[in-house]
Structures are given as C-alpha cells and as structure tokens.
Coordinates of C-alpha atoms and ligand atoms in Angstrom, one line a residue:
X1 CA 0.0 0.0 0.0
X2 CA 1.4 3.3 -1.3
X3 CA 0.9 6.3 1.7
X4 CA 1.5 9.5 0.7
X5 CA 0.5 13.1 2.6
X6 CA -0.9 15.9 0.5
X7 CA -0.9 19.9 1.4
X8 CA -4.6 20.4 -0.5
X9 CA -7.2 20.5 1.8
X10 CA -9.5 17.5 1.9
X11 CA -12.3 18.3 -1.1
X12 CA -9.5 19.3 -3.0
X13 CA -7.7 15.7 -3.5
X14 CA -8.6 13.3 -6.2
X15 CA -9.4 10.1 -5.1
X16 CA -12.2 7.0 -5.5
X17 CA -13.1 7.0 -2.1
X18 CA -13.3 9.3 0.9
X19 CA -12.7 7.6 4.9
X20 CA -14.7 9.6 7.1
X21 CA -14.4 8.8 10.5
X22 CA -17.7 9.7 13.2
X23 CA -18.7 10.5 17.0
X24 CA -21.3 9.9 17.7
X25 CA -21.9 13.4 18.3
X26 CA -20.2 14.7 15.3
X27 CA -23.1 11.6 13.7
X28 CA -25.6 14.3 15.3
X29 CA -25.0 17.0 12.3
X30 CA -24.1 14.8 9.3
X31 CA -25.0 16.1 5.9
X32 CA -25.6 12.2 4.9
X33 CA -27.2 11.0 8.8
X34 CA -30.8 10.6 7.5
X35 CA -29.4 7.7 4.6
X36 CA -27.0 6.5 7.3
X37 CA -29.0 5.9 10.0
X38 CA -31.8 4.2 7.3
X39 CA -28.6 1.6 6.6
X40 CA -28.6 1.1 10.2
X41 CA -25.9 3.4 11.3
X42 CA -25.7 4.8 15.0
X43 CA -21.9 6.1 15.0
X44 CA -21.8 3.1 17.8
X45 CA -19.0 0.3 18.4
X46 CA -17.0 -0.6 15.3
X47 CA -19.7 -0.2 12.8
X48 CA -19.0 0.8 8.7
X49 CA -21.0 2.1 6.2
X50 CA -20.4 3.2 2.4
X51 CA -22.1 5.1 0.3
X52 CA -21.0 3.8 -3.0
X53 CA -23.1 7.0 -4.6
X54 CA -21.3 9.7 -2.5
X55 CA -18.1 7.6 -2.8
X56 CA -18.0 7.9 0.6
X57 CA -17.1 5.8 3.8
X58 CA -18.0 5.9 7.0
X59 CA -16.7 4.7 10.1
X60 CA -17.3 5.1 14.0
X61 CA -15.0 6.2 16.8
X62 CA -15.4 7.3 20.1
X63 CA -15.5 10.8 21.2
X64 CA -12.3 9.9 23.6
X65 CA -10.5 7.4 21.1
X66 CA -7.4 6.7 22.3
X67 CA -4.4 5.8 19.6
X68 CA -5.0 2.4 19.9
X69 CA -8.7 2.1 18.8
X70 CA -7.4 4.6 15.3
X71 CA -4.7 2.3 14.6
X72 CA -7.5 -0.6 14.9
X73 CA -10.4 1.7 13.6
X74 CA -8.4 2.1 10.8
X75 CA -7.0 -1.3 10.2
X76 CA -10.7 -2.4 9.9
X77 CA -11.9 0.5 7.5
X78 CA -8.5 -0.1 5.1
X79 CA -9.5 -3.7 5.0
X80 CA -13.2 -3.3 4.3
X81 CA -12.2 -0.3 1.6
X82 CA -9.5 -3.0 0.0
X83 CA -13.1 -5.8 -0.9
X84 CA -14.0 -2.8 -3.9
X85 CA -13.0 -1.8 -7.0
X86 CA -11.7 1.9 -5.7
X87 CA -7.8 2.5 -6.3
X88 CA -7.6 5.4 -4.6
X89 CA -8.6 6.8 -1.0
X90 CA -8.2 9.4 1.0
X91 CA -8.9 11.1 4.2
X92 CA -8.2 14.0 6.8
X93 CA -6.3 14.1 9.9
X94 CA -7.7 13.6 13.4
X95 CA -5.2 15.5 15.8
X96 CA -1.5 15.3 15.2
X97 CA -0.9 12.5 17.6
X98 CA -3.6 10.6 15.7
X99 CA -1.5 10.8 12.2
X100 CA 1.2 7.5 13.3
X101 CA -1.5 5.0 14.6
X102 CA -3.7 5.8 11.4
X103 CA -0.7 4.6 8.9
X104 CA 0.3 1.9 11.5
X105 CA -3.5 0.8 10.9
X106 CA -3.4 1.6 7.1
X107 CA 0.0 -0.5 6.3
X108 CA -0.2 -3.3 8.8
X109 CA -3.9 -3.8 8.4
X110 CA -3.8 -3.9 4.4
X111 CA -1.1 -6.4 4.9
X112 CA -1.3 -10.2 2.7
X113 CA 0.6 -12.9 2.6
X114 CA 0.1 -15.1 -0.4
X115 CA 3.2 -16.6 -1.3
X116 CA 2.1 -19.5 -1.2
X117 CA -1.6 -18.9 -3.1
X118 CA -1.2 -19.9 -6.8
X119 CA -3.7 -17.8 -7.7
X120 CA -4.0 -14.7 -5.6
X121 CA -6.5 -11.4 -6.9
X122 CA -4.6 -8.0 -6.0
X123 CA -6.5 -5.3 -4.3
X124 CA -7.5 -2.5 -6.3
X125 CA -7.1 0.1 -3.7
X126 CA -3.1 0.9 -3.3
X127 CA -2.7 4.3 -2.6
X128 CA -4.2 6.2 0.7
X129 CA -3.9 9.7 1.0
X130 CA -4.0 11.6 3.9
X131 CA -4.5 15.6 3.8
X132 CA -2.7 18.2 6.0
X133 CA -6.6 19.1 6.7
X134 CA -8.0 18.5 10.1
X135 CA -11.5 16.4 10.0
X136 CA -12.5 19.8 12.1
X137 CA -11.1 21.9 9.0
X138 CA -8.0 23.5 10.4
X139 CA -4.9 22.9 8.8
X140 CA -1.5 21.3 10.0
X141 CA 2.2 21.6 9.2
X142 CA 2.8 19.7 6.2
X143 CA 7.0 19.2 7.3
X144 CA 5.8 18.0 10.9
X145 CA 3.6 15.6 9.5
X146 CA 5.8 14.1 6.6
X147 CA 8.6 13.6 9.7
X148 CA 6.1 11.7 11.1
X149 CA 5.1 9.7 8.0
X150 CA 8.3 8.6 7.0
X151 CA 9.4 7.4 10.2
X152 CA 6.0 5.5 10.7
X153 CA 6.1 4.2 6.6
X154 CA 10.0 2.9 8.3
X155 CA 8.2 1.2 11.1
X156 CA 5.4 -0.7 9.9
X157 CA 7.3 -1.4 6.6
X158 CA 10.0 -3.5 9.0
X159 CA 6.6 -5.3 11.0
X160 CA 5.6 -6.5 7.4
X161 CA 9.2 -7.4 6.8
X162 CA 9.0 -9.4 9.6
X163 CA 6.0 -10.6 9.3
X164 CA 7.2 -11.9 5.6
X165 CA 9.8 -13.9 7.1
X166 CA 7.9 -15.7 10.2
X167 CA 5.2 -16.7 8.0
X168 CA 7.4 -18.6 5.2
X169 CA 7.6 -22.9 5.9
X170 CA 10.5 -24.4 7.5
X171 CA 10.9 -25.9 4.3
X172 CA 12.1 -22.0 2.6
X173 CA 13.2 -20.3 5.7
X174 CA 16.0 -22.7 7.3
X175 CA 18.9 -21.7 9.2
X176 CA 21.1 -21.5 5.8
X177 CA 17.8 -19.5 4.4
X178 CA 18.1 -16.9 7.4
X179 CA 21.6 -16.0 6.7
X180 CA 21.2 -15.2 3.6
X181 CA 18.0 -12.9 4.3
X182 CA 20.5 -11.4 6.6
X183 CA 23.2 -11.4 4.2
X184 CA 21.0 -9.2 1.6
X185 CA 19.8 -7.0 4.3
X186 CA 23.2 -6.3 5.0
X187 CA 24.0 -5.7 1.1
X188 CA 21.1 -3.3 0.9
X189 CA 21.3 -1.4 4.2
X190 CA 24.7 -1.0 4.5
X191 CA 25.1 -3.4 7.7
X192 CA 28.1 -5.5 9.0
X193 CA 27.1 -8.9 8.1
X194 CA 29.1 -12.3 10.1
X195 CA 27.8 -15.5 9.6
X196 CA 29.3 -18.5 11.4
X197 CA 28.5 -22.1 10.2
X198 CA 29.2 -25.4 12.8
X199 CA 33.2 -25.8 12.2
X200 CA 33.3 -21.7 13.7
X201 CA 30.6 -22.5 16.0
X202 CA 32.7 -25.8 17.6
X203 CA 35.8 -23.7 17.7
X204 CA 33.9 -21.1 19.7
X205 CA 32.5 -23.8 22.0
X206 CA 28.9 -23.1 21.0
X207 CA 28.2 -26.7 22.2
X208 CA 24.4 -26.2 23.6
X209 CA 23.3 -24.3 20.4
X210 CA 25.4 -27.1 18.1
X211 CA 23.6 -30.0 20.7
X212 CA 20.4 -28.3 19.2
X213 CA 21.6 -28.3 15.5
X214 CA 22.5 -32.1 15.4
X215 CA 19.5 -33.6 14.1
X216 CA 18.9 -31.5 11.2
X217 CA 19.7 -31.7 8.0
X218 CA 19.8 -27.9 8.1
X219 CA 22.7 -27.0 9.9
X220 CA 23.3 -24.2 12.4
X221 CA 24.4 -20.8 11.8
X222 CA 24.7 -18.2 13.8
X223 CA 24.2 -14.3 12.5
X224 CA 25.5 -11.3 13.4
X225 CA 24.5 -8.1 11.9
X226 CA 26.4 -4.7 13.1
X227 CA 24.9 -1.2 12.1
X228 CA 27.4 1.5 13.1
X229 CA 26.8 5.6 12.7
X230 CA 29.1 8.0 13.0
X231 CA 28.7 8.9 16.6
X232 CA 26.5 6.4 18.7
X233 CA 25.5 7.6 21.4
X234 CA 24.4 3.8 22.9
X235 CA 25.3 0.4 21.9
X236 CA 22.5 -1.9 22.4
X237 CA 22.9 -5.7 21.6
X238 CA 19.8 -7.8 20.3
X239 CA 19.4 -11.4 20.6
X240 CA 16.7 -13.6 18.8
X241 CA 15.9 -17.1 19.0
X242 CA 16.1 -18.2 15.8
X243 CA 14.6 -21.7 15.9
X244 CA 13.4 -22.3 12.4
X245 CA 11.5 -25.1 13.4
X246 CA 10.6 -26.8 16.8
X247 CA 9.7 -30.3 17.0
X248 CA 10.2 -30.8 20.4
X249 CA 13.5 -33.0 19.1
X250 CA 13.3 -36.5 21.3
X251 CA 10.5 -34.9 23.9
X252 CA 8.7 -34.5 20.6
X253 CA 5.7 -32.6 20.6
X254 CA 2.2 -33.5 20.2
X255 CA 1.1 -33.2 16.7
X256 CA -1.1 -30.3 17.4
X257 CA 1.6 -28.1 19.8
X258 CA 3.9 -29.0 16.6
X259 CA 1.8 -26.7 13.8
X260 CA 2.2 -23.3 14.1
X261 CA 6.1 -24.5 15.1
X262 CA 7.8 -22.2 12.7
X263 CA 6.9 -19.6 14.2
X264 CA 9.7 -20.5 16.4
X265 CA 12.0 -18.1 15.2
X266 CA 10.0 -15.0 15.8
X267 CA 12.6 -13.6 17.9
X268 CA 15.4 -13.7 15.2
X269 CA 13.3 -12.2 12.7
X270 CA 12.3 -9.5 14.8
X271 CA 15.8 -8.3 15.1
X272 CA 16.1 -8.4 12.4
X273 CA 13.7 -6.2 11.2
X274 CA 14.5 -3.5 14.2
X275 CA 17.8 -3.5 12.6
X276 CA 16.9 -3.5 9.5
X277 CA 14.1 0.1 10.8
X278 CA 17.1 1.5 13.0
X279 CA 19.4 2.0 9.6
X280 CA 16.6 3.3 7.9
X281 CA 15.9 5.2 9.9
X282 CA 19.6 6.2 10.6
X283 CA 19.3 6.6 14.2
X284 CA 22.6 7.5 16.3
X285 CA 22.6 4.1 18.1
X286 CA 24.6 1.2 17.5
X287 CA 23.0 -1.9 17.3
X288 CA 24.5 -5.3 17.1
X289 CA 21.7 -8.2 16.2
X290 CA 23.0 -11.5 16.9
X291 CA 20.9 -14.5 16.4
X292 CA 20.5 -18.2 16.7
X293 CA 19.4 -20.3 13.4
X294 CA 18.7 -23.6 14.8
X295 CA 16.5 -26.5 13.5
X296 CA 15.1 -29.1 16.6
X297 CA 14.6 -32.3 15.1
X298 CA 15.0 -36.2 15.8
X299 CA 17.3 -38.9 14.5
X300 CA 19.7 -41.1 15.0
X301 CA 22.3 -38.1 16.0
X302 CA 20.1 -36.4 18.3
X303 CA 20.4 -34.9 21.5
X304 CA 18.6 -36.5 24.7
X305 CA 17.2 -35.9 28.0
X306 CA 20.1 -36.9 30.3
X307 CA 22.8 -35.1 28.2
X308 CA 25.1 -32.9 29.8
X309 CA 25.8 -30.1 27.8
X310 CA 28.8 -27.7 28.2
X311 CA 27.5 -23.7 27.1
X312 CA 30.1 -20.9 26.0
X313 CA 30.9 -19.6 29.2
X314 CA 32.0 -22.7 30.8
X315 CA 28.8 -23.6 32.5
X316 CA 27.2 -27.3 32.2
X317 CA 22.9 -27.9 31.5
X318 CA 21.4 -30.8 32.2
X319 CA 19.1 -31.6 29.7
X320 CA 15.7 -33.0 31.2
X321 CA 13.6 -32.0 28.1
X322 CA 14.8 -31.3 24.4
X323 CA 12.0 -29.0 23.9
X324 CA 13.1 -26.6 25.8
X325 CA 15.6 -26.0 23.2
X326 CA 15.3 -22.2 22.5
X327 CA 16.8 -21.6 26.3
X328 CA 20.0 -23.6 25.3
X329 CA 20.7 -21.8 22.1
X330 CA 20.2 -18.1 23.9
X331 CA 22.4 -19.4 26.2
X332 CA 25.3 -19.7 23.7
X333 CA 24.1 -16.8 21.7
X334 CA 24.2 -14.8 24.6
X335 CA 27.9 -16.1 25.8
X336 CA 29.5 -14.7 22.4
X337 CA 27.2 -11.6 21.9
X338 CA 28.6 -10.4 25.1
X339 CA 32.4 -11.7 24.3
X340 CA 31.9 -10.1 21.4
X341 CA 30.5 -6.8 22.1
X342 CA 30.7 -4.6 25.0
X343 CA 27.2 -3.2 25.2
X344 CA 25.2 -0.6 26.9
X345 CA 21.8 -2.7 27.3
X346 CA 21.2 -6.5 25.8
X347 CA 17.7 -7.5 24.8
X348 CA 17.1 -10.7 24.0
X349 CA 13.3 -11.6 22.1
X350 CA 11.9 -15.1 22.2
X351 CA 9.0 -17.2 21.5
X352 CA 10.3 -19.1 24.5
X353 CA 7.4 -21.2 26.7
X354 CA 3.8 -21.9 26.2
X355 CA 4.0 -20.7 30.4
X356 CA 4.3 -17.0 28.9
X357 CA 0.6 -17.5 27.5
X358 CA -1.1 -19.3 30.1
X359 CA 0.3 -16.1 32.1
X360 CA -0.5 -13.1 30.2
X361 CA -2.9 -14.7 27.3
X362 CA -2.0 -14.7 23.6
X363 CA -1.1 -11.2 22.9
X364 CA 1.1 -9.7 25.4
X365 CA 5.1 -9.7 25.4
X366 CA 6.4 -11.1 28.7
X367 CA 8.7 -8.8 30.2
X368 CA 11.4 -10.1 31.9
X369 CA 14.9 -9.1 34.0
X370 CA 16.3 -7.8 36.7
X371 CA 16.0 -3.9 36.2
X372 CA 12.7 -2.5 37.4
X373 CA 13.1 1.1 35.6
X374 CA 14.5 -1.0 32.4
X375 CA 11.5 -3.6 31.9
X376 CA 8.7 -0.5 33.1
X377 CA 10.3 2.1 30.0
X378 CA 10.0 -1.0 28.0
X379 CA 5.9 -1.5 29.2
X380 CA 5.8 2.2 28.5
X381 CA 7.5 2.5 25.0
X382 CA 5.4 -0.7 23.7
X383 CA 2.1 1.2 25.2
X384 CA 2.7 3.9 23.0
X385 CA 3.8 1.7 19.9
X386 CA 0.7 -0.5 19.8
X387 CA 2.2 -3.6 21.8
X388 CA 1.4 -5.4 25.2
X389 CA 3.8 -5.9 27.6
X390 CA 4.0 -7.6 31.2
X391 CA 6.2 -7.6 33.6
X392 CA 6.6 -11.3 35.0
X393 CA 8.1 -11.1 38.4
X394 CA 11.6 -13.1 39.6
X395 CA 11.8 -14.4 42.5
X396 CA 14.9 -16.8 44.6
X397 CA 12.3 -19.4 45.2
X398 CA 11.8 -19.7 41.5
X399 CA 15.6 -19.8 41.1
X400 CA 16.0 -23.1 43.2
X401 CA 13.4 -24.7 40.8
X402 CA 16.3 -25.0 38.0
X403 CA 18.6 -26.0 40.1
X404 CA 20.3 -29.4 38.9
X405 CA 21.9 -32.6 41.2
X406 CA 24.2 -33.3 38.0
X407 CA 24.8 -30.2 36.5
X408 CA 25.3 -26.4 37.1
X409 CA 21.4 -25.9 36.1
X410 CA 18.6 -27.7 34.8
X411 CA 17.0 -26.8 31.3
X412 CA 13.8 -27.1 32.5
X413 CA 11.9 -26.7 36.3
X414 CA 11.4 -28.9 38.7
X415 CA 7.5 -27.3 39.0
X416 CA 4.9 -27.1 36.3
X417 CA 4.2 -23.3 37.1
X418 CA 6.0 -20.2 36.3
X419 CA 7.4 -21.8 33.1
X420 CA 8.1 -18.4 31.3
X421 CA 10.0 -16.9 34.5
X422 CA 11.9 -20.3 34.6
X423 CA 12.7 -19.8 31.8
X424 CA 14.4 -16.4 32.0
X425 CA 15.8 -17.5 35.1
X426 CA 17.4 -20.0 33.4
X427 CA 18.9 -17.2 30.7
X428 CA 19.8 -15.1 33.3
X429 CA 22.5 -17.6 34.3
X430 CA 24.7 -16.7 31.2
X431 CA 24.2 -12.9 31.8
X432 CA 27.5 -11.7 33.1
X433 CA 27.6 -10.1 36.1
X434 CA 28.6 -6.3 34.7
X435 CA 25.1 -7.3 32.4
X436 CA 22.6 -8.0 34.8
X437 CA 21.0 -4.9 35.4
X438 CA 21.8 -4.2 31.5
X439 CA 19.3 -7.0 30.4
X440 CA 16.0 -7.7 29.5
X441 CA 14.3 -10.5 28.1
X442 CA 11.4 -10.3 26.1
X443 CA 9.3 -14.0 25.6
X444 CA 6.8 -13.8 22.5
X445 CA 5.4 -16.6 22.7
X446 CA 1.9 -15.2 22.3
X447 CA 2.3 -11.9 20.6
X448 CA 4.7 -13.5 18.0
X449 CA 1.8 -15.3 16.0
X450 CA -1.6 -15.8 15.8
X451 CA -4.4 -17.3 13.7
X452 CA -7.4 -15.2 13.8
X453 CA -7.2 -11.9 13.1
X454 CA -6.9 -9.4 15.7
X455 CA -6.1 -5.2 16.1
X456 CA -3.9 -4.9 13.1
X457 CA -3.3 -8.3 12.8
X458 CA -4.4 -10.7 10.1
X459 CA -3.5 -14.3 10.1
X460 CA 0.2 -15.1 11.0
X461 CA 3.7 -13.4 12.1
X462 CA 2.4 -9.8 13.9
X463 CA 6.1 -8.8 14.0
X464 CA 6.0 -8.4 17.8
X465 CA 8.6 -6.3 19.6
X466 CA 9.2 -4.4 16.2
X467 CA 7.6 -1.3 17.2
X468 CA 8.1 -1.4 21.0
X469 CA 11.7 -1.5 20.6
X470 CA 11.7 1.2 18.2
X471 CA 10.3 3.3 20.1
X472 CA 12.2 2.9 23.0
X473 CA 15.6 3.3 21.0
X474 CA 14.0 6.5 19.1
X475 CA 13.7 7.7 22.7
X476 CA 17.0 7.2 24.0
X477 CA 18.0 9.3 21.1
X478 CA 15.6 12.5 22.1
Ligands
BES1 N1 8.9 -22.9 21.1 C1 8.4 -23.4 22.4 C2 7.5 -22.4 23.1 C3 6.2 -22.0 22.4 C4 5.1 -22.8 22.7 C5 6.2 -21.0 21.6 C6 3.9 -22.4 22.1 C7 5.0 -20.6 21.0 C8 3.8 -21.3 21.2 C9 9.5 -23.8 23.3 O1 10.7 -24.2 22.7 C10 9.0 -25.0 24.1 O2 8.7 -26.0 23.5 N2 8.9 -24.7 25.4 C11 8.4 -25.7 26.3 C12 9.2 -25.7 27.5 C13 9.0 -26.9 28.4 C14 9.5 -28.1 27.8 C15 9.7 -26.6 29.7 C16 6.9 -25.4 26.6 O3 6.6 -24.2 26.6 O4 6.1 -26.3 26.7
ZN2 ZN1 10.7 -26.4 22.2
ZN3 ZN1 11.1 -23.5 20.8

C-alpha cells in the first residue's frame, strides 16, 4: 500500500473514495445522517458504512478514542475499503498524535501474505492519501507531519518485513535460508554482516546451540548483523531465538503443539527487522543483532534428555527436556554476543514457553529481568507503539526450581508453574555479572503469531517487539 500526505485541503484531492471517521456526536449533524441511519448506522462500536453513490465511507469512533482504537479503527476500514474496486482513498487528519496509529493501521492492516496462493487477486485500492486538513477543517504543518510519516512508513514497513519472514515454511526459511535474508539486508542497508556455520561455531565452543543443531539436516548458523553511525550515542545488543522449526527433538511434541512451530524463530526475525528500521531510519545508536538459526529435530544423532551439555561460558545444563531448546541456544548466543560486544543494554526476544501464554494470554510480550526502571520504559514505549507488555516477576524461590543434582542448572523446572519466568531465570545464568542490570528479556510466545485476526493483525507473524523496541531506542536518542 502506497501512503502519501498531500498539502490540498480535503475536497480538494482526487481520489475514488473518501474515509470519514464519526462520533457519535459529530453523527448528530451529518450532511448524509438521514441515509446512514436508514442503513442502520448509529456512529456506535465498530460499525462501517459506504455510500458507494457519495463515494464515501464511513466509520465510528469514540469521542475519547485513544491511539489504539485509530490504529484498529483504521486497520478495519482499510480492510473493508481493499473488498471494492476503488484505487484510490483518501482522508483527513484527526489530531497530530492521531497521524502514526492511522498509517500503523493503514500499512499493517492492508497487509497479505500469499506466497504460497497460486492464484491470488490483487487489491484494487493501493494508494491512501492523507490531507494536512484537520477532520475539524483546520490545517497542519505539512513538514511535521511528513517527519512523522516517514518514520512511521520505516516502522510498519519492517513489522511486514517481519511478518514476511515468520510466516514462510520451514521448508524455505532454514537456518542456511536466514543468513542469507541477513546477508541481503546487509548488502542493501549497508550493515556488517558475520555469519558462522558449525566448524566456527565448535571452535567457539557453542556446544548447547550445536547440541540443538545435530538432528537437522539444516545446519546451524549463527548471525550477526552490526549497524554502526558515525557517533553512537548507545550500543544496544539484540538477541533472537532463531529456531526455524521446533519439534520438540526426542521430547517431541504432540502433533497439534507441533503446527504453528515455525513460528519459532520469531525472535530472530524481529531483530532483524528493528535492525533492519534503526538504519533506515539512521538513528545514532549502535546496534548489534545477533541470532541463533537452529533446527530441533529427531534422529539417530540427536540430542537426549540426560545429556550434559557444556554452554560458552563454561557452565554445564542438564538436559531433562529437548523441547526446551530455544533456552539452550540463547544461552550460547548470549555467551559470544557479550564476548563479542561490550554493550550498553542487551535484549534478547523469544518465542520461548507456552507458560508465557497461560500467564499473560496470547497477545502480550512477557517482560522479563532484573532492572525495574528497564522492563517499566520497555511497558511504556510498547504502550505507545501499539504492543502489550508484562512484567513477569523473579523471584529466589523460582531460582532453586532450576537447580540441577548433575549439572550447574537444569533446562527445565522442577514445578509445572511459572514456566516463562523459569525460563528467563534459566537465561539469566549466562548474563555476566557487569550485564545484569543491563538486560532484558522479552518472551513472544503469544504476541509472536496468531491465527485469527486481531487489532492490526491478520493471520500469521504480527512482527511483535518491532515497534516497542523502536520506540524505545527513538527515545533514547531524544
Ligand atoms: N517454542 C516453544 C515455546 C512455544 C510454545 C512458543 C507455544 C509458542 C507457542 C519452546 O521451545 C517450548 O517448547 N517450550 C516448552 C518448555 C517446556 C518443555 C519446559 C513449553 O513451553 O512447553
Ligand atoms: Zn521447544
Ligand atoms: Zn522453541
């Protein structure tokens, strides 16, 4: 979908079909209210109406709509506008602050995936223009207002990116396929680009993540991706679990828990797209994306429940459940992102345990760590973005439930509850010291994906974290 912003007022732009969005009150004085409210139109809940004859449609809002319900608001109306045969639409502003959530809406709500549709019918409708006219007919500043345009086109062009690269099979988007998405982001946005394969990965002593690798015919890699301006002011390292598929390995998973699996790299493809938004949008922060391209699998090579397994920085993980894989490739890809780079704040993003939904339900971020200030900007900044976050709570009674007889810890608890904090309990073990209040990890598991539609979400990748983690970074820069 092509956005563009336009200094005429309103009446004055060409296009198919006017959006029109209505109060109830403003519903009150309509010049169209009596044919409205004969379609059955009160201005109430999330209700649409068009006027083919007056090329016109019409959606509700509250009087107090907050951001969110535009961005939604307008998700809906873009998809409803994209079923007829109008290429063009356009439509006014609603209050400055208004202007981001109603592109968000417009460019992640028109959003398809069809790869894999042999025969697919393209919208008619690809261009939305907005006017520098306020619904109220004041006028804005057209300069403000492209600022805020091309930063959001950045934005929600990286979720989609994202979005692209969750939703392709395990079949396309393997470990070898990753780091060459990463390779040709590099090419095109001028990134550092380091790609190690299993012979660099043994000689780093990566032996958790290559544990996880073994099965596959799709070996491991692990990607690094450096964007570097002039004069950062920060250096912020990301992490993503980049399990291109999850079986479960030997603990295999039930048929059903195993669909939706390749979703499972969620977390490496999100960093990739914030990187991919930060040197787009050329922000003064260095940002270092590492990632973990791993395939879980069975056969004959596999690894088992009652391995040992020796991580980067020296510590040993008993193995009690294979599918809890994604914990022992952060664990490595967290060793050598912080050998390698000595960084302001780490984040690390992960569809990590089905615990994370059973706490917070299917589409909030957990919010994990040991910085109170840290995890609350991060609540903040995704509030503001369009994301939910939680903050899961640690505790040193959930630390002794990973505790191992054999080994230095257990990769999984030794209680079925509190999976998700486990989990990051369990990360938090290869967090150096000088890191701990540095870090934050993010678990996914339920924002990541989904398969019915919801906000500005259609079925499939959401690209969760993208914009929350934008935003924070475009504030550390203010
Ligand atoms: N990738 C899964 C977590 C997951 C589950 C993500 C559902 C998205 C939707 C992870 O590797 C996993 O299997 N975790 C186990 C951990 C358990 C064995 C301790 C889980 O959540 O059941
Ligand atoms: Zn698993
Ligand atoms: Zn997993």
């Amino acid at each position: 979908m092509n956005v563009k912003l336009s200094n005429q007022p309103l009446a004055l732009i060409d296009a198919n079909l006017t959006l029109e969005f209505i109060t109830p009150k403003g519903f009150e004085t309509h010049p169209h209210r009596a044919i409205l409210t004969q379609a059955g139109f009160k201005a109430e809940g999330e209700q649409l109406c068009t006027l083919h004859e007056h090329r016109l449609m019409v959606c509700a809002i509250a009087e107090d709509a907050t951001a969110e319900l535009y961005r939604a608001t307008m998700a809906n109306a873009i998809k409803a506008a994209m079923g007829f045969n109008y290429a063009t639409l356009k439509i006014a502003q609603y209050g400055t602050s208004m202007f981001a959530p109603m592109i968000e809406g417009a460019v992640l709500g028109s959003y398809r995936f069809e790869q894999y549709k042999s025969e697919t019918k393209p919208s008619a409708l690809t261009q939305i223009i907005f006017s520098t006219e306020n619904h109220d007919g004041t006028t804005n500043d057209f300069d403000e207002l492209e600022i805020t345009l091309n930063q959001t086109l950045i934005i929600a062009k990286a979720t989609n990116f994202v979005r692209d690269l969750v939703n392709q099979t395990p079949y396309d988007m393997t470990p070898q396929a990753m780091a060459v998405v990463a390779d040709t982001l590099a090419e095109k946005n001028d990134l550092e680009c380091t790609i190690l394969d299993v012979s660099s990965l043994e000689a780093k002593k990566m032996n958790a993540m290559l544990a996880v690798g073994r099965a596959s015919h799709n070996p491991p890699h692990l990607i690094h991706l450096t964007y570097k301006p002039a004069n950062p002011q920060k250096i912020i390292t990301l992490v993503g679990k980049g399990l291109t598929y999850d079986s479960g390995g030997l603990s295999l998973k039930a048929a059903t828990s195993m669909v939706t699996m390749k979703m499972d790299k969620a977390g490496a493809c999100a960093v990739m797209g914030i990187i991919k938004a930060v040197s787009e949008l050329k922000l003064d922060i260095e940002v270092h994306a590492f990632i973990g391209a791993v395939e879980n699998m069975i056969g004959g090579n596999a690894y088992k429940p009652d391995d040992v397994l020796r991580a980067k920085n020296g510590k040993t993980i008993e193995v009690r459940n294979t599918d809890a894989e994604g914990r022992l490739v952060l664990a490595d890809v967290l060793g050598y992102a912080q050998e390698s780079v000595k960084a302001d704040y780490i984040f690390d993003f992960a569809t990590l345990t089905g615990a994370c939904m059973v706490a917070l339900g299917p589409y909030t971020t957990g919010v994990m760590g040991h910085n109170q200030e840290l995890k609350e900007s991060f609540v903040n900044a995704a509030e503001k973005a369009g994301e939910y976050c939680g903050i899961l709570p640690f505790n040193r009674h959930l630390k002794k439930l990973i505790k191992s007889d054999l080994a230095d810890v257990c990769n999984v608890s030794s209680k079925p509850y509190g999976g998700a904090i486990t989990a990051a309990l369990f990360l938090d073990n290869f967090i150096d010291e000088d890191m701990k209040e540095k870090w934050v990890h993010f678990d996914i598991a339920g924002s990541a994906y989904t398969e019915s539609a919801w906000d500005v979400h259609t079925y499939g990748g959401t690209g969760a974290g993208v914009r929350m983690t934008l935003k924070w970074l475009m504030e550390q820069c203010k």
